[in-house]
Short mmCIF file of N, CA, C and O in Angstrom, two decimals:
data_model
loop_
_atom_site.label_atom_id
_atom_site.label_comp_id
_atom_site.label_asym_id
_atom_site.label_seq_id
_atom_site.Cartn_x
_atom_site.Cartn_y
_atom_site.Cartn_z
N MET A 1 12.26 -31.00 -15.39
CA MET A 1 10.91 -31.63 -14.90
C MET A 1 9.90 -30.69 -14.27
O MET A 1 10.26 -29.87 -13.62
N SER A 2 8.91 -30.84 -14.57
CA SER A 2 7.74 -29.85 -14.14
C SER A 2 6.75 -30.66 -13.23
O SER A 2 6.54 -31.82 -13.38
N TRP A 3 6.43 -29.96 -12.07
CA TRP A 3 5.49 -30.42 -11.36
C TRP A 3 3.97 -30.07 -11.39
O TRP A 3 3.99 -29.05 -11.87
N PRO A 4 3.15 -30.96 -11.43
CA PRO A 4 1.73 -30.73 -11.59
C PRO A 4 1.24 -29.78 -10.51
O PRO A 4 1.55 -29.68 -9.44
N VAL A 5 0.29 -29.00 -10.95
CA VAL A 5 -0.34 -28.18 -9.93
C VAL A 5 -1.49 -28.89 -9.17
O VAL A 5 -2.35 -29.43 -9.99
N THR A 6 -1.46 -28.98 -7.91
CA THR A 6 -2.40 -29.67 -7.26
C THR A 6 -3.48 -28.83 -6.52
O THR A 6 -4.72 -29.23 -6.38
N THR A 7 -3.19 -27.50 -6.30
CA THR A 7 -4.24 -26.60 -5.63
C THR A 7 -3.94 -25.38 -6.66
O THR A 7 -2.91 -24.77 -6.84
N GLN A 8 -5.24 -24.46 -6.83
CA GLN A 8 -5.04 -23.39 -7.51
C GLN A 8 -5.06 -22.32 -6.30
O GLN A 8 -5.38 -22.47 -5.21
N PRO A 9 -4.23 -21.20 -6.80
CA PRO A 9 -4.17 -20.05 -5.94
C PRO A 9 -5.45 -19.35 -5.53
O PRO A 9 -6.39 -19.49 -6.49
N GLN A 10 -5.70 -19.15 -4.22
CA GLN A 10 -6.77 -18.54 -3.49
C GLN A 10 -6.68 -16.85 -3.43
O GLN A 10 -5.64 -16.53 -3.06
N ALA A 11 -7.80 -16.29 -3.47
CA ALA A 11 -7.81 -14.80 -3.35
C ALA A 11 -7.76 -14.82 -1.87
O ALA A 11 -8.02 -15.38 -1.04
N MET A 12 -6.66 -13.83 -1.49
CA MET A 12 -6.64 -13.37 -0.16
C MET A 12 -7.46 -12.42 0.47
O MET A 12 -7.62 -11.38 -0.28
N LEU A 13 -8.09 -12.86 1.60
CA LEU A 13 -9.10 -11.87 2.23
C LEU A 13 -8.40 -10.89 2.85
O LEU A 13 -7.87 -11.26 4.02
N VAL A 14 -8.55 -9.64 2.60
CA VAL A 14 -7.83 -8.46 3.24
C VAL A 14 -9.00 -7.48 3.75
O VAL A 14 -9.51 -7.04 2.74
N SER A 15 -9.01 -7.03 4.65
CA SER A 15 -10.12 -5.98 5.03
C SER A 15 -9.61 -4.79 4.46
O SER A 15 -8.35 -4.38 4.61
N SER A 16 -10.44 -3.78 4.02
CA SER A 16 -10.01 -2.48 3.28
C SER A 16 -10.18 -1.54 4.55
O SER A 16 -9.48 -0.57 4.38
N LYS A 17 -10.58 -1.37 5.56
CA LYS A 17 -10.66 -0.59 6.70
C LYS A 17 -9.93 -0.95 7.78
O LYS A 17 -9.78 -1.94 8.18
N GLU A 18 -8.97 0.04 8.30
CA GLU A 18 -8.19 -0.16 9.00
C GLU A 18 -8.90 -0.22 10.46
O GLU A 18 -9.64 0.75 10.67
N ALA A 19 -8.62 -1.04 11.43
CA ALA A 19 -9.40 -1.12 12.65
C ALA A 19 -8.34 -1.36 13.75
O ALA A 19 -7.18 -1.63 13.33
N ASP A 20 -8.84 -1.37 14.87
CA ASP A 20 -7.99 -1.98 15.94
C ASP A 20 -8.13 -3.60 16.38
O ASP A 20 -9.17 -4.12 15.82
N TRP A 21 -7.23 -3.96 17.37
CA TRP A 21 -7.47 -5.35 17.70
C TRP A 21 -8.76 -5.20 18.44
O TRP A 21 -9.21 -4.52 19.11
N SER A 22 -9.44 -6.47 18.26
CA SER A 22 -10.67 -6.83 18.94
C SER A 22 -10.43 -7.03 20.43
O SER A 22 -11.44 -6.87 21.36
N SER A 23 -9.13 -7.34 20.88
CA SER A 23 -8.65 -7.36 22.16
C SER A 23 -7.38 -6.71 22.38
O SER A 23 -6.48 -6.87 21.48
N GLY A 24 -7.09 -6.20 23.61
CA GLY A 24 -5.93 -5.75 23.89
C GLY A 24 -4.83 -6.78 24.28
O GLY A 24 -5.24 -7.79 24.34
N ILE A 25 -3.46 -6.23 24.12
CA ILE A 25 -2.45 -7.30 24.44
C ILE A 25 -2.67 -7.82 25.82
O ILE A 25 -2.04 -9.03 25.84
N CYS A 26 -3.26 -7.31 26.65
CA CYS A 26 -3.59 -7.68 28.15
C CYS A 26 -4.92 -8.41 28.18
O CYS A 26 -5.27 -8.66 29.33
N GLY A 27 -5.66 -8.71 27.05
CA GLY A 27 -6.89 -8.98 27.13
C GLY A 27 -6.96 -10.75 26.97
O GLY A 27 -8.10 -11.20 26.93
N CYS A 28 -5.77 -11.19 27.24
CA CYS A 28 -5.45 -12.71 27.12
C CYS A 28 -6.44 -13.27 28.41
O CYS A 28 -6.99 -14.47 28.02
N CYS A 29 -6.55 -12.55 29.48
CA CYS A 29 -7.34 -13.06 30.66
C CYS A 29 -8.73 -13.27 30.39
O CYS A 29 -9.39 -13.84 31.52
N ASP A 30 -9.44 -12.58 29.37
CA ASP A 30 -10.94 -12.84 29.07
C ASP A 30 -11.34 -14.22 28.73
O ASP A 30 -12.48 -14.53 28.92
N ASP A 31 -10.45 -14.94 28.24
CA ASP A 31 -10.78 -16.65 28.11
C ASP A 31 -9.53 -17.26 29.03
O ASP A 31 -8.46 -17.47 28.49
N MET A 32 -9.92 -17.59 30.21
CA MET A 32 -9.09 -17.97 30.98
C MET A 32 -8.59 -19.62 30.55
O MET A 32 -7.23 -19.93 30.59
N LYS A 33 -9.33 -20.41 29.92
CA LYS A 33 -8.93 -21.67 29.15
C LYS A 33 -7.71 -21.36 28.25
O LYS A 33 -6.76 -22.12 28.20
N GLN A 34 -7.97 -20.34 27.42
CA GLN A 34 -7.03 -20.25 26.35
C GLN A 34 -5.70 -19.56 26.87
O GLN A 34 -4.62 -19.86 26.45
N CYS A 35 -5.85 -18.71 27.99
CA CYS A 35 -4.75 -18.10 28.64
C CYS A 35 -3.91 -18.82 29.17
O CYS A 35 -2.56 -18.89 29.06
N CYS A 36 -4.61 -19.89 29.79
CA CYS A 36 -3.52 -20.95 30.74
C CYS A 36 -2.95 -21.77 29.73
O CYS A 36 -1.76 -22.07 29.83
N PHE A 37 -3.65 -22.41 28.70
CA PHE A 37 -2.88 -22.98 27.55
C PHE A 37 -1.84 -22.14 26.99
O PHE A 37 -0.59 -22.93 27.08
N ALA A 38 -2.04 -21.04 26.75
CA ALA A 38 -0.82 -20.35 25.90
C ALA A 38 0.28 -20.04 27.09
O ALA A 38 1.45 -20.09 26.76
N PHE A 39 -0.15 -19.97 28.33
CA PHE A 39 0.95 -19.58 29.51
C PHE A 39 1.77 -20.59 29.60
O PHE A 39 3.10 -20.85 29.73
N TRP A 40 1.08 -21.91 29.93
CA TRP A 40 1.70 -23.19 30.52
C TRP A 40 2.43 -23.84 29.16
O TRP A 40 3.22 -24.74 29.42
N CYS A 41 1.80 -23.88 28.03
CA CYS A 41 2.19 -24.57 27.05
C CYS A 41 2.41 -23.81 25.64
O CYS A 41 1.62 -23.97 24.82
N CYS A 42 3.09 -22.64 25.62
CA CYS A 42 2.97 -21.72 24.75
C CYS A 42 3.42 -22.22 23.03
O CYS A 42 2.89 -21.72 22.24
N PRO A 43 4.42 -23.28 23.29
CA PRO A 43 4.91 -23.56 22.08
C PRO A 43 3.72 -24.36 21.32
O PRO A 43 3.35 -24.33 19.95
N CYS A 44 2.91 -25.20 21.95
CA CYS A 44 1.82 -25.97 21.63
C CYS A 44 0.89 -24.99 20.94
O CYS A 44 0.25 -25.20 19.94
N PHE A 45 0.46 -24.10 21.74
CA PHE A 45 -0.54 -23.05 21.61
C PHE A 45 -0.23 -22.32 20.31
O PHE A 45 -0.95 -22.10 19.43
N ALA A 46 1.05 -21.95 20.24
CA ALA A 46 1.57 -21.04 19.11
C ALA A 46 1.47 -21.94 17.61
O ALA A 46 1.07 -21.49 16.71
N CYS A 47 1.62 -23.46 17.80
CA CYS A 47 1.58 -24.21 16.83
C CYS A 47 0.10 -24.38 16.19
O CYS A 47 -0.23 -24.18 15.03
N ILE A 48 -0.78 -24.49 17.16
CA ILE A 48 -2.09 -24.63 16.67
C ILE A 48 -2.67 -23.27 16.14
O ILE A 48 -3.39 -23.51 15.20
N THR A 49 -2.46 -22.19 16.81
CA THR A 49 -2.74 -20.98 16.13
C THR A 49 -2.44 -20.67 14.74
O THR A 49 -2.93 -20.09 13.84
N THR A 50 -1.03 -20.87 14.54
CA THR A 50 -0.56 -20.83 13.29
C THR A 50 -0.96 -21.90 12.34
O THR A 50 -1.34 -21.29 11.18
N ARG A 51 -1.34 -23.08 12.61
CA ARG A 51 -1.98 -23.98 11.80
C ARG A 51 -3.58 -23.24 11.34
O ARG A 51 -4.08 -23.25 10.29
N ASP A 52 -4.26 -22.73 12.41
CA ASP A 52 -5.65 -22.22 12.15
C ASP A 52 -5.30 -21.21 11.36
O ASP A 52 -6.54 -20.64 10.50
N PHE A 53 -4.38 -20.41 11.16
CA PHE A 53 -4.18 -19.07 10.20
C PHE A 53 -3.82 -19.62 8.83
O PHE A 53 -3.81 -18.97 8.05
N GLY A 54 -3.64 -20.75 8.66
CA GLY A 54 -3.21 -21.49 7.43
C GLY A 54 -1.62 -21.49 7.18
O GLY A 54 -1.39 -21.88 5.97
N GLN A 55 -1.04 -21.43 8.00
CA GLN A 55 0.49 -21.86 7.89
C GLN A 55 0.81 -23.05 8.41
O GLN A 55 -0.06 -23.91 9.10
N CYS A 56 2.20 -23.43 8.31
CA CYS A 56 2.70 -24.90 8.77
C CYS A 56 2.55 -24.86 10.11
O CYS A 56 2.97 -23.97 10.90
N LEU A 57 2.25 -26.00 10.72
CA LEU A 57 2.05 -26.18 12.01
C LEU A 57 3.15 -26.25 12.77
O LEU A 57 3.13 -25.83 14.10
N CYS A 58 4.43 -26.47 12.47
CA CYS A 58 5.55 -26.52 13.11
C CYS A 58 6.33 -25.08 12.88
O CYS A 58 7.54 -24.97 13.59
N LEU A 59 5.77 -24.15 12.23
CA LEU A 59 6.52 -22.97 12.07
C LEU A 59 7.14 -22.28 13.19
O LEU A 59 8.17 -21.69 13.32
N PRO A 60 6.20 -22.18 14.36
CA PRO A 60 6.44 -21.47 15.68
C PRO A 60 7.77 -21.85 16.33
O PRO A 60 8.32 -21.32 17.02
N LEU A 61 8.17 -23.29 15.90
CA LEU A 61 9.24 -24.12 16.47
C LEU A 61 10.60 -23.62 16.14
O LEU A 61 11.54 -23.53 16.84
N LEU A 62 10.43 -22.84 15.07
CA LEU A 62 11.71 -21.93 14.67
C LEU A 62 12.15 -20.90 15.61
O LEU A 62 13.33 -20.61 15.47
N ASP A 63 10.98 -20.29 16.48
CA ASP A 63 11.58 -19.33 17.41
C ASP A 63 12.58 -19.71 18.56
O ASP A 63 13.26 -18.99 19.14
N VAL A 64 12.59 -20.89 18.56
CA VAL A 64 13.42 -21.69 19.39
C VAL A 64 15.07 -21.14 19.26
O VAL A 64 15.83 -21.08 20.23
N PHE A 65 15.04 -21.16 18.03
CA PHE A 65 16.56 -21.17 17.40
C PHE A 65 17.07 -19.45 17.50
O PHE A 65 18.22 -19.00 17.29
N SER A 66 16.05 -18.50 17.99
CA SER A 66 16.36 -17.17 17.77
C SER A 66 17.00 -16.67 19.49
O SER A 66 16.51 -17.42 20.29
N CYS A 67 17.85 -15.75 19.25
CA CYS A 67 18.29 -15.61 20.63
C CYS A 67 17.49 -14.31 21.47
O CYS A 67 17.52 -14.42 22.73
N CYS A 68 17.01 -13.47 20.74
CA CYS A 68 16.33 -12.37 21.33
C CYS A 68 14.92 -12.13 20.85
O CYS A 68 14.04 -12.43 21.73
N ILE A 69 14.74 -11.95 19.75
CA ILE A 69 13.21 -11.42 19.08
C ILE A 69 12.54 -12.75 18.31
O ILE A 69 13.57 -13.56 17.51
N PRO A 70 11.73 -13.00 18.66
CA PRO A 70 11.06 -14.43 18.13
C PRO A 70 10.71 -14.16 16.86
O PRO A 70 9.42 -13.49 16.78
N PRO A 71 11.15 -14.41 15.70
CA PRO A 71 10.91 -13.85 14.37
C PRO A 71 9.50 -14.47 13.88
O PRO A 71 8.55 -13.62 13.15
N VAL A 72 9.32 -15.51 14.20
CA VAL A 72 7.93 -15.95 13.67
C VAL A 72 6.82 -15.43 14.29
O VAL A 72 5.68 -15.22 13.69
N ALA A 73 6.78 -15.36 15.73
CA ALA A 73 5.70 -14.45 16.38
C ALA A 73 5.43 -13.23 15.68
O ALA A 73 4.27 -12.88 15.36
N MET A 74 6.68 -12.49 15.53
CA MET A 74 6.48 -11.20 15.06
C MET A 74 5.97 -11.11 13.80
O MET A 74 5.13 -10.14 13.44
N SER A 75 6.49 -11.87 12.65
CA SER A 75 5.94 -12.07 11.29
C SER A 75 4.23 -12.36 11.51
O SER A 75 3.66 -11.97 10.65
N MET A 76 3.93 -13.62 12.41
CA MET A 76 2.74 -13.91 12.25
C MET A 76 1.66 -12.73 12.66
O MET A 76 0.32 -12.50 12.23
N ARG A 77 2.31 -11.86 13.69
CA ARG A 77 1.36 -10.77 14.31
C ARG A 77 1.27 -9.72 13.10
O ARG A 77 0.09 -9.16 12.97
N ALA A 78 2.37 -9.40 12.40
CA ALA A 78 2.21 -8.52 11.39
C ALA A 78 1.44 -9.13 10.10
O ALA A 78 0.51 -8.45 9.50
N ALA A 79 1.37 -10.62 9.89
CA ALA A 79 0.60 -10.97 8.96
C ALA A 79 -1.02 -11.04 9.39
O ALA A 79 -1.82 -10.72 8.78
N VAL A 80 -1.30 -11.20 10.60
CA VAL A 80 -2.57 -11.03 11.06
C VAL A 80 -3.33 -9.68 11.08
O VAL A 80 -4.27 -9.45 10.47
N ARG A 81 -2.21 -8.94 11.44
CA ARG A 81 -2.75 -7.53 11.34
C ARG A 81 -3.11 -7.07 9.81
O ARG A 81 -3.92 -6.26 9.32
N GLN A 82 -2.24 -7.41 8.77
CA GLN A 82 -2.32 -7.23 7.30
C GLN A 82 -3.64 -7.87 6.85
O GLN A 82 -4.40 -7.33 6.16
N ARG A 83 -3.97 -9.09 7.23
CA ARG A 83 -5.09 -9.98 6.82
C ARG A 83 -6.28 -9.08 7.11
O ARG A 83 -7.18 -9.13 6.41
N TYR A 84 -6.25 -8.63 8.49
CA TYR A 84 -7.45 -8.15 8.87
C TYR A 84 -7.40 -6.74 8.98
O TYR A 84 -8.62 -6.27 9.43
N GLY A 85 -6.77 -6.00 8.45
CA GLY A 85 -6.71 -4.62 8.22
C GLY A 85 -6.70 -3.86 9.79
O GLY A 85 -7.38 -2.93 9.71
N ILE A 86 -5.63 -4.42 10.48
CA ILE A 86 -5.66 -3.71 11.83
C ILE A 86 -4.38 -2.79 11.79
O ILE A 86 -3.18 -3.06 11.22
N ARG A 87 -4.63 -1.62 12.46
CA ARG A 87 -3.62 -0.75 12.66
C ARG A 87 -2.47 -1.04 13.55
O ARG A 87 -2.65 -2.03 14.31
N GLY A 88 -1.38 -0.67 13.28
CA GLY A 88 -0.12 -1.03 14.12
C GLY A 88 1.20 -0.81 13.28
O GLY A 88 1.17 -0.25 11.99
N SER A 89 2.33 -1.26 13.74
CA SER A 89 3.61 -1.12 13.32
C SER A 89 4.25 -2.38 13.58
O SER A 89 4.25 -2.87 14.30
N LEU A 90 5.41 -2.56 12.59
CA LEU A 90 6.07 -3.50 12.78
C LEU A 90 7.31 -3.37 14.04
O LEU A 90 7.48 -4.41 14.83
N CYS A 91 7.52 -2.17 14.40
CA CYS A 91 8.12 -2.03 15.57
C CYS A 91 7.17 -2.57 16.93
O CYS A 91 7.77 -3.04 17.68
N ARG A 92 6.10 -2.15 16.80
CA ARG A 92 5.09 -2.50 18.24
C ARG A 92 4.94 -4.01 18.19
O ARG A 92 5.03 -4.65 19.32
N ASP A 93 4.80 -4.57 16.70
CA ASP A 93 4.75 -6.15 16.77
C ASP A 93 6.19 -6.76 17.28
O ASP A 93 6.10 -7.71 18.08
N CYS A 94 7.24 -6.10 16.88
CA CYS A 94 8.52 -6.68 17.61
C CYS A 94 8.71 -6.59 18.98
O CYS A 94 9.07 -7.42 19.73
N VAL A 95 8.29 -5.52 19.79
CA VAL A 95 8.23 -5.13 21.08
C VAL A 95 7.23 -6.02 21.67
O VAL A 95 7.51 -6.77 22.73
N CYS A 96 5.95 -6.37 21.24
CA CYS A 96 4.89 -7.19 21.98
C CYS A 96 5.50 -8.52 21.94
O CYS A 96 5.36 -9.37 22.87
N SER A 97 5.99 -8.94 20.70
CA SER A 97 6.45 -10.54 20.57
C SER A 97 7.69 -10.82 21.40
O SER A 97 7.53 -11.90 21.81
N THR A 98 8.52 -9.94 21.73
CA THR A 98 9.81 -9.96 22.41
C THR A 98 9.35 -10.26 23.87
O THR A 98 9.70 -10.90 24.60
N PHE A 99 8.56 -9.35 24.50
CA PHE A 99 8.09 -9.11 25.93
C PHE A 99 6.96 -9.76 26.29
O PHE A 99 6.79 -10.01 27.63
N CYS A 100 6.02 -10.10 25.47
CA CYS A 100 4.48 -10.58 25.86
C CYS A 100 4.20 -11.92 24.95
O CYS A 100 3.09 -11.83 24.59
N LEU A 101 4.92 -12.78 24.82
CA LEU A 101 4.73 -13.79 23.86
C LEU A 101 3.61 -14.46 24.17
O LEU A 101 2.89 -14.66 23.15
N PRO A 102 3.25 -15.19 24.93
CA PRO A 102 1.96 -15.74 25.26
C PRO A 102 0.76 -14.92 25.11
O PRO A 102 -0.23 -15.30 24.27
N CYS A 103 0.85 -13.66 25.50
CA CYS A 103 -0.50 -12.86 25.14
C CYS A 103 -0.46 -12.41 23.54
O CYS A 103 -1.41 -12.34 23.28
N VAL A 104 0.74 -12.27 22.95
CA VAL A 104 0.81 -12.09 21.53
C VAL A 104 -0.11 -13.14 20.82
O VAL A 104 -0.97 -13.11 19.98
N TRP A 105 0.28 -14.31 21.28
CA TRP A 105 -0.57 -15.50 20.75
C TRP A 105 -1.87 -15.64 20.90
O TRP A 105 -2.84 -16.10 20.22
N CYS A 106 -2.23 -15.42 22.07
CA CYS A 106 -3.79 -15.14 22.60
C CYS A 106 -4.59 -14.21 21.82
O CYS A 106 -5.65 -14.41 21.38
N GLN A 107 -3.77 -13.05 21.54
CA GLN A 107 -4.24 -11.91 21.00
C GLN A 107 -4.68 -12.28 19.70
O GLN A 107 -5.83 -11.98 18.97
N MET A 108 -3.60 -12.96 18.92
CA MET A 108 -3.95 -13.48 17.48
C MET A 108 -5.06 -14.41 17.18
O MET A 108 -5.92 -14.31 16.36
N SER A 109 -5.13 -15.41 18.23
CA SER A 109 -6.01 -16.28 18.39
C SER A 109 -7.45 -15.91 18.31
O SER A 109 -8.29 -16.49 17.66
N THR A 110 -7.48 -14.95 19.38
CA THR A 110 -8.89 -14.37 19.82
C THR A 110 -9.43 -13.66 18.63
O THR A 110 -10.47 -13.52 17.97
N GLU A 111 -8.37 -12.92 17.86
CA GLU A 111 -8.92 -12.25 16.63
C GLU A 111 -9.21 -13.08 15.48
O GLU A 111 -10.40 -12.79 15.01
N MET A 112 -8.41 -14.30 15.20
CA MET A 112 -9.12 -15.12 14.33
C MET A 112 -10.29 -15.65 14.80
O MET A 112 -11.15 -15.79 13.82
N LYS A 113 -10.56 -15.88 15.86
CA LYS A 113 -11.96 -16.49 16.35
C LYS A 113 -12.97 -15.43 16.13
O LYS A 113 -14.16 -16.07 15.42
N LYS A 114 -12.81 -14.36 16.35
CA LYS A 114 -13.86 -13.08 16.07
C LYS A 114 -14.07 -12.70 14.89
O LYS A 114 -15.31 -12.65 14.41
N ARG A 115 -13.02 -12.83 14.03
CA ARG A 115 -13.27 -12.32 12.67
C ARG A 115 -13.83 -13.73 11.77
O ARG A 115 -14.68 -13.33 10.63
N LYS A 116 -13.63 -14.73 12.25
CA LYS A 116 -14.22 -16.00 11.56
C LYS A 116 -14.07 -15.81 10.07
O LYS A 116 -14.93 -16.36 9.42
N ILE A 117 -12.80 -15.65 9.49
CA ILE A 117 -12.63 -15.59 8.00
C ILE A 117 -11.97 -16.74 7.88
O ILE A 117 -11.06 -17.14 8.57
N PRO A 118 -12.11 -17.64 6.74
CA PRO A 118 -11.89 -18.84 6.41
C PRO A 118 -10.24 -18.68 6.25
O PRO A 118 -9.78 -17.89 5.84
N THR A 119 -9.59 -19.80 6.67
CA THR A 119 -7.85 -19.72 6.58
C THR A 119 -7.46 -20.50 5.17
O THR A 119 -8.51 -21.18 4.41
N MET A 120 -6.33 -20.44 4.78
CA MET A 120 -5.96 -20.97 3.47
C MET A 120 -4.59 -20.98 3.69
O MET A 120 -3.85 -20.35 4.39
N LEU A 121 -3.96 -22.06 2.81
CA LEU A 121 -2.43 -22.12 2.94
C LEU A 121 -1.97 -21.23 1.93
O LEU A 121 -2.47 -21.10 0.88
N SER A 122 -0.93 -20.68 2.37
CA SER A 122 -0.22 -19.59 1.37
C SER A 122 1.09 -19.33 1.79
O SER A 122 1.57 -20.21 2.36
N ASP A 123 1.66 -18.39 1.03
CA ASP A 123 2.99 -18.07 1.21
C ASP A 123 4.17 -19.32 0.83
O ASP A 123 3.67 -20.23 0.11
N ILE A 124 5.22 -19.36 1.23
CA ILE A 124 6.27 -20.27 0.71
C ILE A 124 6.23 -21.51 1.38
O ILE A 124 6.27 -22.62 0.90
N ILE A 125 6.23 -21.55 2.58
CA ILE A 125 6.05 -22.63 3.71
C ILE A 125 4.71 -23.24 3.60
O ILE A 125 3.80 -22.53 4.29
N SER A 126 4.49 -24.47 3.53
CA SER A 126 3.25 -25.20 3.57
C SER A 126 3.43 -26.63 4.10
O SER A 126 4.15 -27.37 3.50
N CYS A 127 2.86 -27.32 5.16
CA CYS A 127 3.05 -28.70 5.27
C CYS A 127 2.16 -29.72 4.59
O CYS A 127 0.85 -29.02 4.33
N ARG A 128 2.62 -30.63 4.14
CA ARG A 128 1.69 -31.51 3.47
C ARG A 128 1.61 -32.85 4.27
O ARG A 128 2.69 -33.37 4.79
#
């Protein structure tokens, strides 16, 4: 049985020049409203940020099942870096996601707001 194609694949927007994050990992306090939301309700903030990036709204809830390193936060940070051409490494993504989780989500959200690149549903997981 074949499934009909309902949406066509979109070109992925990736920056060709490598740059730094527009805000540091501790720059989450620059926007106090966002900072408080991420600190007091990190799961909700993470879900909204993930949705804005074009992924499944509930994807960050899978981090609840990890014992040490939050795999979704780490992979989202790596994906944001890749999409926007930001310098960094998977090792740094792992360390930041493990020890500064609300700050990592704030940093990703700030980056997406500053870049204002349209989002798209992509990859394997998508919510309908």
